[in-house]
mmCIF file of C-alpha atoms in Angstrom:
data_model
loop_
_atom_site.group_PDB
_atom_site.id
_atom_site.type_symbol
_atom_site.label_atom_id
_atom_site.label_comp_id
_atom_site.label_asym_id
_atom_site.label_seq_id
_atom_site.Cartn_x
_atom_site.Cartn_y
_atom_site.Cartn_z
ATOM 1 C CA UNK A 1 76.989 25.398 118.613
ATOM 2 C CA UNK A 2 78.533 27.778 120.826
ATOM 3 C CA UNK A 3 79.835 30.884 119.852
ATOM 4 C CA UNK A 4 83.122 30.885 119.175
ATOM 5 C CA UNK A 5 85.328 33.805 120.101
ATOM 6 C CA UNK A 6 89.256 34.478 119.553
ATOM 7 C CA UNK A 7 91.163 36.473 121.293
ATOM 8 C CA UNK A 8 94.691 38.215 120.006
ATOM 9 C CA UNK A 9 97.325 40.399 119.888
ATOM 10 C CA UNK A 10 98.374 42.870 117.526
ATOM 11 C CA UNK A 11 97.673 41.541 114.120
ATOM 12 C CA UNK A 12 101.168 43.787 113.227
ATOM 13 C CA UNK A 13 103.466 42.142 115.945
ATOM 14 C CA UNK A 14 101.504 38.859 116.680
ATOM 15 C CA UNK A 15 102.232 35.752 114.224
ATOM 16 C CA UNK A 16 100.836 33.828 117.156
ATOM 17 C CA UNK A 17 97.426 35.113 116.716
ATOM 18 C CA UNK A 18 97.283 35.184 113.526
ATOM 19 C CA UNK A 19 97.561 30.773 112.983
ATOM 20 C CA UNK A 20 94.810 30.298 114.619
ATOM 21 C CA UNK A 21 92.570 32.973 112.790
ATOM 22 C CA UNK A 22 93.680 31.708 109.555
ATOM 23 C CA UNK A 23 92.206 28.088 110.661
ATOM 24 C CA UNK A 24 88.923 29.678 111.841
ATOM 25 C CA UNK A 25 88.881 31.582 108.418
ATOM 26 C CA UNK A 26 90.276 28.159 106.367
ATOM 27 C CA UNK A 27 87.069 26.160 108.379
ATOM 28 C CA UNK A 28 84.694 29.301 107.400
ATOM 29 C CA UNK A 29 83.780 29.483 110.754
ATOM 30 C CA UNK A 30 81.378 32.073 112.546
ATOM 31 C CA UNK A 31 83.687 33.792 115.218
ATOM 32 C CA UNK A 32 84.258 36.612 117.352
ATOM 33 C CA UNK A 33 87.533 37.984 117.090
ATOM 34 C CA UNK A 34 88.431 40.283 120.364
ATOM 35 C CA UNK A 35 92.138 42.293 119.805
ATOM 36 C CA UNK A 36 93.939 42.979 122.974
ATOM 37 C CA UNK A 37 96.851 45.508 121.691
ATOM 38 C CA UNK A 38 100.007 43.861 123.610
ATOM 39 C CA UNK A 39 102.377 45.609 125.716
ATOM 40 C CA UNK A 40 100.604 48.752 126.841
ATOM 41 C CA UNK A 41 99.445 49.619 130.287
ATOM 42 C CA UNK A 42 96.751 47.361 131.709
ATOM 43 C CA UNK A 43 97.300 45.122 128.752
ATOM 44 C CA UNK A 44 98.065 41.944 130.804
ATOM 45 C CA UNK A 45 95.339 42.485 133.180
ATOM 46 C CA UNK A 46 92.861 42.209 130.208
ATOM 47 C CA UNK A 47 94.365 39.383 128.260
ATOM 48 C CA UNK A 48 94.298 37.293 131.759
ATOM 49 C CA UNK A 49 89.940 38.135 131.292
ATOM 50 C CA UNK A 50 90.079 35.559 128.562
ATOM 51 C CA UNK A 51 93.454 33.260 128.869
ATOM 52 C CA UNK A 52 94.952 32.027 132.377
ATOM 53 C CA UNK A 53 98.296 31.863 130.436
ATOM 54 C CA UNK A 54 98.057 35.534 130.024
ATOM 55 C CA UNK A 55 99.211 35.440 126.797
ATOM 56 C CA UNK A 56 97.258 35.406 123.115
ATOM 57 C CA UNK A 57 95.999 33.591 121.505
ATOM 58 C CA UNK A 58 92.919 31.647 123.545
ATOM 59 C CA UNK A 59 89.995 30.391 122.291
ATOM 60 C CA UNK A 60 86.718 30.639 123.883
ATOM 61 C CA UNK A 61 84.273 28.212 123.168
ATOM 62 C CA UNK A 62 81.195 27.562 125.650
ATOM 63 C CA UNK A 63 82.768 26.599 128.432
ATOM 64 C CA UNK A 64 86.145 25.419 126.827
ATOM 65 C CA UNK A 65 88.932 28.033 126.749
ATOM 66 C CA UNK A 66 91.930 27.036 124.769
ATOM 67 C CA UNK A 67 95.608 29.072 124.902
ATOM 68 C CA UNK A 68 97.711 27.958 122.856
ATOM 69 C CA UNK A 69 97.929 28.491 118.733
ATOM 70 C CA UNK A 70 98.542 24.602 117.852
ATOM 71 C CA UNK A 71 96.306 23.559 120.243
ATOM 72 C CA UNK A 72 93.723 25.320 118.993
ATOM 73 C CA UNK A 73 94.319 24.700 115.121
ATOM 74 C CA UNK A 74 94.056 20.862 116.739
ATOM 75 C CA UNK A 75 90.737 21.922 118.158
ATOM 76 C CA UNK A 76 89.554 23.580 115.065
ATOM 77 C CA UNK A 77 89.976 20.161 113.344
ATOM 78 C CA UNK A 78 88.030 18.470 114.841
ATOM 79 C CA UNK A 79 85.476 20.796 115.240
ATOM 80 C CA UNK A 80 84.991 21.354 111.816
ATOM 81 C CA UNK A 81 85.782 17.762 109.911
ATOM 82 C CA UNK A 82 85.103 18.816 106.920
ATOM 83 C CA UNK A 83 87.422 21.579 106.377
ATOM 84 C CA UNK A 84 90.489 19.060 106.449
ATOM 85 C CA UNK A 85 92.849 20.998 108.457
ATOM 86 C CA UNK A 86 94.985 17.990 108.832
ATOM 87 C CA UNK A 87 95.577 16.016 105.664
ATOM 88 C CA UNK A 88 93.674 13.157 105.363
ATOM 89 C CA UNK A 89 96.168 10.077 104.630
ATOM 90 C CA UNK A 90 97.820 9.556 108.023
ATOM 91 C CA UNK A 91 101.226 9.043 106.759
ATOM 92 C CA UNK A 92 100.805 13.041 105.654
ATOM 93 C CA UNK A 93 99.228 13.944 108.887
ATOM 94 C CA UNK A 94 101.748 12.274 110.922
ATOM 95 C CA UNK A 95 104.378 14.344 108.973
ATOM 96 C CA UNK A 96 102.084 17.597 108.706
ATOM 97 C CA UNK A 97 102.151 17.490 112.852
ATOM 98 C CA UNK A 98 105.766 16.942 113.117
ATOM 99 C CA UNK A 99 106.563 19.899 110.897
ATOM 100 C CA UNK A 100 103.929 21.778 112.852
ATOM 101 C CA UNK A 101 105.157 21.054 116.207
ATOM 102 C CA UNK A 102 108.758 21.706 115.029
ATOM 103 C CA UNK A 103 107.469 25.368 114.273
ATOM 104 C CA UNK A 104 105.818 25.586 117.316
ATOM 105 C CA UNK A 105 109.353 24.843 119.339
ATOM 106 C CA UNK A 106 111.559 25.873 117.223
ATOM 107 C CA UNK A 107 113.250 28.901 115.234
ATOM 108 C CA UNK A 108 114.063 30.582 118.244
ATOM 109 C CA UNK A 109 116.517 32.439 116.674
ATOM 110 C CA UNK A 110 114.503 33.490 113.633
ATOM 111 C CA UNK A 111 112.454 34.294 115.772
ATOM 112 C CA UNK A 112 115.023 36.531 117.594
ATOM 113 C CA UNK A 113 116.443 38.075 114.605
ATOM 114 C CA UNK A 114 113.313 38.516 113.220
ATOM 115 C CA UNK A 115 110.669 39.890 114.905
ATOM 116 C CA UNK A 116 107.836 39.436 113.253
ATOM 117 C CA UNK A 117 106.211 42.688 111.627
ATOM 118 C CA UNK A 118 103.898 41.792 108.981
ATOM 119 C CA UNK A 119 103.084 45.460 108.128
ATOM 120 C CA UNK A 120 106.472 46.721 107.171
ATOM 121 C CA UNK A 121 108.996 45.941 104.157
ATOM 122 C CA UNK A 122 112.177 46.161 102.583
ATOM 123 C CA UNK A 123 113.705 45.608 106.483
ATOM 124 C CA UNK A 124 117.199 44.213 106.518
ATOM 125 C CA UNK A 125 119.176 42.795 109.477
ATOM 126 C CA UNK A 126 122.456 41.107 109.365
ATOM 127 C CA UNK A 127 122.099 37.580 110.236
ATOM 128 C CA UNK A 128 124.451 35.551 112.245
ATOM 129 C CA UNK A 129 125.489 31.336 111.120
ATOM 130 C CA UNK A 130 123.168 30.514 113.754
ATOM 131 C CA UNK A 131 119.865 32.334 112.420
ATOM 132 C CA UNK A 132 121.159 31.211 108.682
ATOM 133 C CA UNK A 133 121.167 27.687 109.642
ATOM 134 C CA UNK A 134 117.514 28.253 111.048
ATOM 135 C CA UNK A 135 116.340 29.658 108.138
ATOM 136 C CA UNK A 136 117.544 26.820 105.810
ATOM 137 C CA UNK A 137 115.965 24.109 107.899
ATOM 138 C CA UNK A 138 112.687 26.567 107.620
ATOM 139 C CA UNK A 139 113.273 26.364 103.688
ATOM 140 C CA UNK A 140 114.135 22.297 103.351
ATOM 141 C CA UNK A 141 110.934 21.811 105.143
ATOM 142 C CA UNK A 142 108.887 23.520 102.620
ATOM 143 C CA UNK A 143 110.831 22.399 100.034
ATOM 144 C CA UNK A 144 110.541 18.567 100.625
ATOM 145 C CA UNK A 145 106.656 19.017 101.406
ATOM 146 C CA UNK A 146 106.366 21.059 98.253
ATOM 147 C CA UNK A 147 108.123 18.783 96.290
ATOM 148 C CA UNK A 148 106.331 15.292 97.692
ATOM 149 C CA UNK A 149 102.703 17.098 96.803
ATOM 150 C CA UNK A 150 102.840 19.289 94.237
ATOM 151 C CA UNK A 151 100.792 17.701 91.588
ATOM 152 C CA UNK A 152 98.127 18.263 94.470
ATOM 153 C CA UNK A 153 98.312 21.832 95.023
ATOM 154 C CA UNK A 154 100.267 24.886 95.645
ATOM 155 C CA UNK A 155 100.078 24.113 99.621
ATOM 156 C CA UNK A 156 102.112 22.231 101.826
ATOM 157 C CA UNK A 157 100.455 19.338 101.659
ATOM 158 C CA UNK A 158 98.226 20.038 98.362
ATOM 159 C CA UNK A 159 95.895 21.757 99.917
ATOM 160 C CA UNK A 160 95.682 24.187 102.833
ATOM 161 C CA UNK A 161 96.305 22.440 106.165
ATOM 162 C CA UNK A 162 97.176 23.286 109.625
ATOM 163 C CA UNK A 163 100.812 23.180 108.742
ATOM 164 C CA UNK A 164 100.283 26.479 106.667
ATOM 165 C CA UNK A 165 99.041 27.930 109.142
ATOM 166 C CA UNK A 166 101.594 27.486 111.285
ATOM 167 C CA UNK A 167 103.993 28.308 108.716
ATOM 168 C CA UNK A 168 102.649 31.390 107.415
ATOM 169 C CA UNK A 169 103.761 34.000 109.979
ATOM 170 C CA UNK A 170 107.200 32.203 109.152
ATOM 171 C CA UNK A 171 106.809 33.216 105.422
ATOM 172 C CA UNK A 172 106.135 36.821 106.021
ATOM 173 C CA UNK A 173 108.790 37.230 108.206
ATOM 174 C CA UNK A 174 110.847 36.336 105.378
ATOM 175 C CA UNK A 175 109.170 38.795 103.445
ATOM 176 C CA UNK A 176 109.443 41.687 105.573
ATOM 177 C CA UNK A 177 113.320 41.107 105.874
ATOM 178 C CA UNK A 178 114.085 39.920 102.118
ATOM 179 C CA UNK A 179 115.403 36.404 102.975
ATOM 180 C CA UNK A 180 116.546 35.416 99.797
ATOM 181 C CA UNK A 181 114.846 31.729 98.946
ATOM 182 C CA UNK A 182 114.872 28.933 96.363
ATOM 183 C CA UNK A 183 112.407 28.406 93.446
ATOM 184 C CA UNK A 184 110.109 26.225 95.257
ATOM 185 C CA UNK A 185 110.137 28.014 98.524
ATOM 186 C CA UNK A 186 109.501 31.685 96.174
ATOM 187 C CA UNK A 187 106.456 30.209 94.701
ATOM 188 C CA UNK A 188 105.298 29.400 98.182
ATOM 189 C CA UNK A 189 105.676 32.448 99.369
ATOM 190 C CA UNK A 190 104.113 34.013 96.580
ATOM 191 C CA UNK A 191 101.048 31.533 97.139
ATOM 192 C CA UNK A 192 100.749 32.847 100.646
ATOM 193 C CA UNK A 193 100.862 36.296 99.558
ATOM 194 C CA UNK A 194 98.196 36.161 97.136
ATOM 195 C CA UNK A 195 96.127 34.295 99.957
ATOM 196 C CA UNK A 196 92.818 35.970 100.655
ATOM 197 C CA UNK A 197 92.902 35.874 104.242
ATOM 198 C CA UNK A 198 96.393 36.394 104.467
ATOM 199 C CA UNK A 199 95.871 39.804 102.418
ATOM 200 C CA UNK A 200 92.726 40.622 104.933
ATOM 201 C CA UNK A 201 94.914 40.308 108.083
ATOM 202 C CA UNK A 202 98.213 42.370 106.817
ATOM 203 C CA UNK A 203 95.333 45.238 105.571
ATOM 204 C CA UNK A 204 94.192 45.324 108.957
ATOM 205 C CA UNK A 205 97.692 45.270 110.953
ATOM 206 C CA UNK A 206 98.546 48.547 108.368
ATOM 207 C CA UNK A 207 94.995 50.117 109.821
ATOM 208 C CA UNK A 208 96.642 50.019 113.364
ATOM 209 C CA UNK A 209 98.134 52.294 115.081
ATOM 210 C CA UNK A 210 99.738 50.985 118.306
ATOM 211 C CA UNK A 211 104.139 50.757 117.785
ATOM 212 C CA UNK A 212 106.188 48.189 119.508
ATOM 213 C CA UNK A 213 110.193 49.026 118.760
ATOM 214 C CA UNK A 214 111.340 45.442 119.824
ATOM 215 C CA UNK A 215 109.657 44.790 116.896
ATOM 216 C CA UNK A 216 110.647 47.362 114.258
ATOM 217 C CA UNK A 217 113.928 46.192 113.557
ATOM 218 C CA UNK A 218 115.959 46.328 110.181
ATOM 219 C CA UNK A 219 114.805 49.968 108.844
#
């Protein structure tokens, strides 16, 4: 197989990257991870070596270059069959997609509100009806997943799927500005926390050193 290499942002600043990455890490794959800190001179210029979107994240594989994060995590499942990135009844993977591509459109004003800034806590913003409404569709999403499979794990959908992973940078937004959440949506959180891979990328975002203000917000 070809080597497979990811480009991203700032593991800090970009939840974009980091879906993707958590696939490759779900799948166990071999991969080349290449960090292109965003928004600094000469920045674009080197992201557009790798992705003709100029914009992270892109995977490289042979001579297939992917640029977009859902697109990828689509590409990872396949590639890797056995790591069940989608789940494998299709009425669940029919919904598992919706809820995915409804992240990938959506939450614009969470989004907004909220940059995301996975290294820093205790942030506080005051949030307008708009945003609130956002973040209570975010939360009856999980909630009706979590509640439909929770006798088959603490996930989603049981067990870790592409869904999570486009959820996760969600999550941790929520954490970095105290959203306050239900039961079932805390003990999702708190499952994504506590996630391995999760814990290895926030580590690394603290080791950087590179500031964006747009996105340190809320201190």
């Amino acid at each position: 197989m070809a080597q497979l290499e990811l480009i991203i942002g700032n593991k800090a600043y970009s939840g974009w990257s980091m879906r993707p990455w958590l696939a490759l890490r779900h799948a166990r794959a071999e991969f080349r991870e290449t960090r292109v800190p965003l928004y600094i001179p000469g920045y674009k210029g080197k992201v557009l070596e790798h992705s003709p979107s100029g914009k992270v994240p892109a995977l490289k594989h042979g001579a297939v270059t992917l640029w977009d994060s859902l697109a990828i995590c689509e590409y990872l499942a396949e590639l890797f069959p056995a790591a069940k990135l989608w789940p494998p009844e299709p009425a669940d993977r029919a919904t598992a997609r919706s809820v995915s591509a409804e992240m990938h459109s959506g939450f614009t004003g969470i989004r907004g509100a909220l940059p995301f800034n996975c290294r820093a806590q205790g942030r506080r913003v005051a949030l307008t009806a708009p945003v609130d409404a956002e973040i209570g569709r975010v939360q009856a999403l999980w909630r009706n997943c979590r509640q439909q499979h929770a006798v088959m794990g603490p996930w989603l959908f049981g067990a870790f799927t592409n869904a999570d992973a486009m959820f996760i940078p969600m999550a941790l937004r929520f954490a970095t500005y105290g959203i306050a959440l239900g039961t079932v949506e805390r003990a999702y959180l708190d499952t994504i926390l506590a996630h391995p891979p999760v814990q290895e990328w926030i580590a690394a975002a603290r080791q950087e050193r590179e500031v964006m203000d747009d996105n340190e917000v809320g201190k």
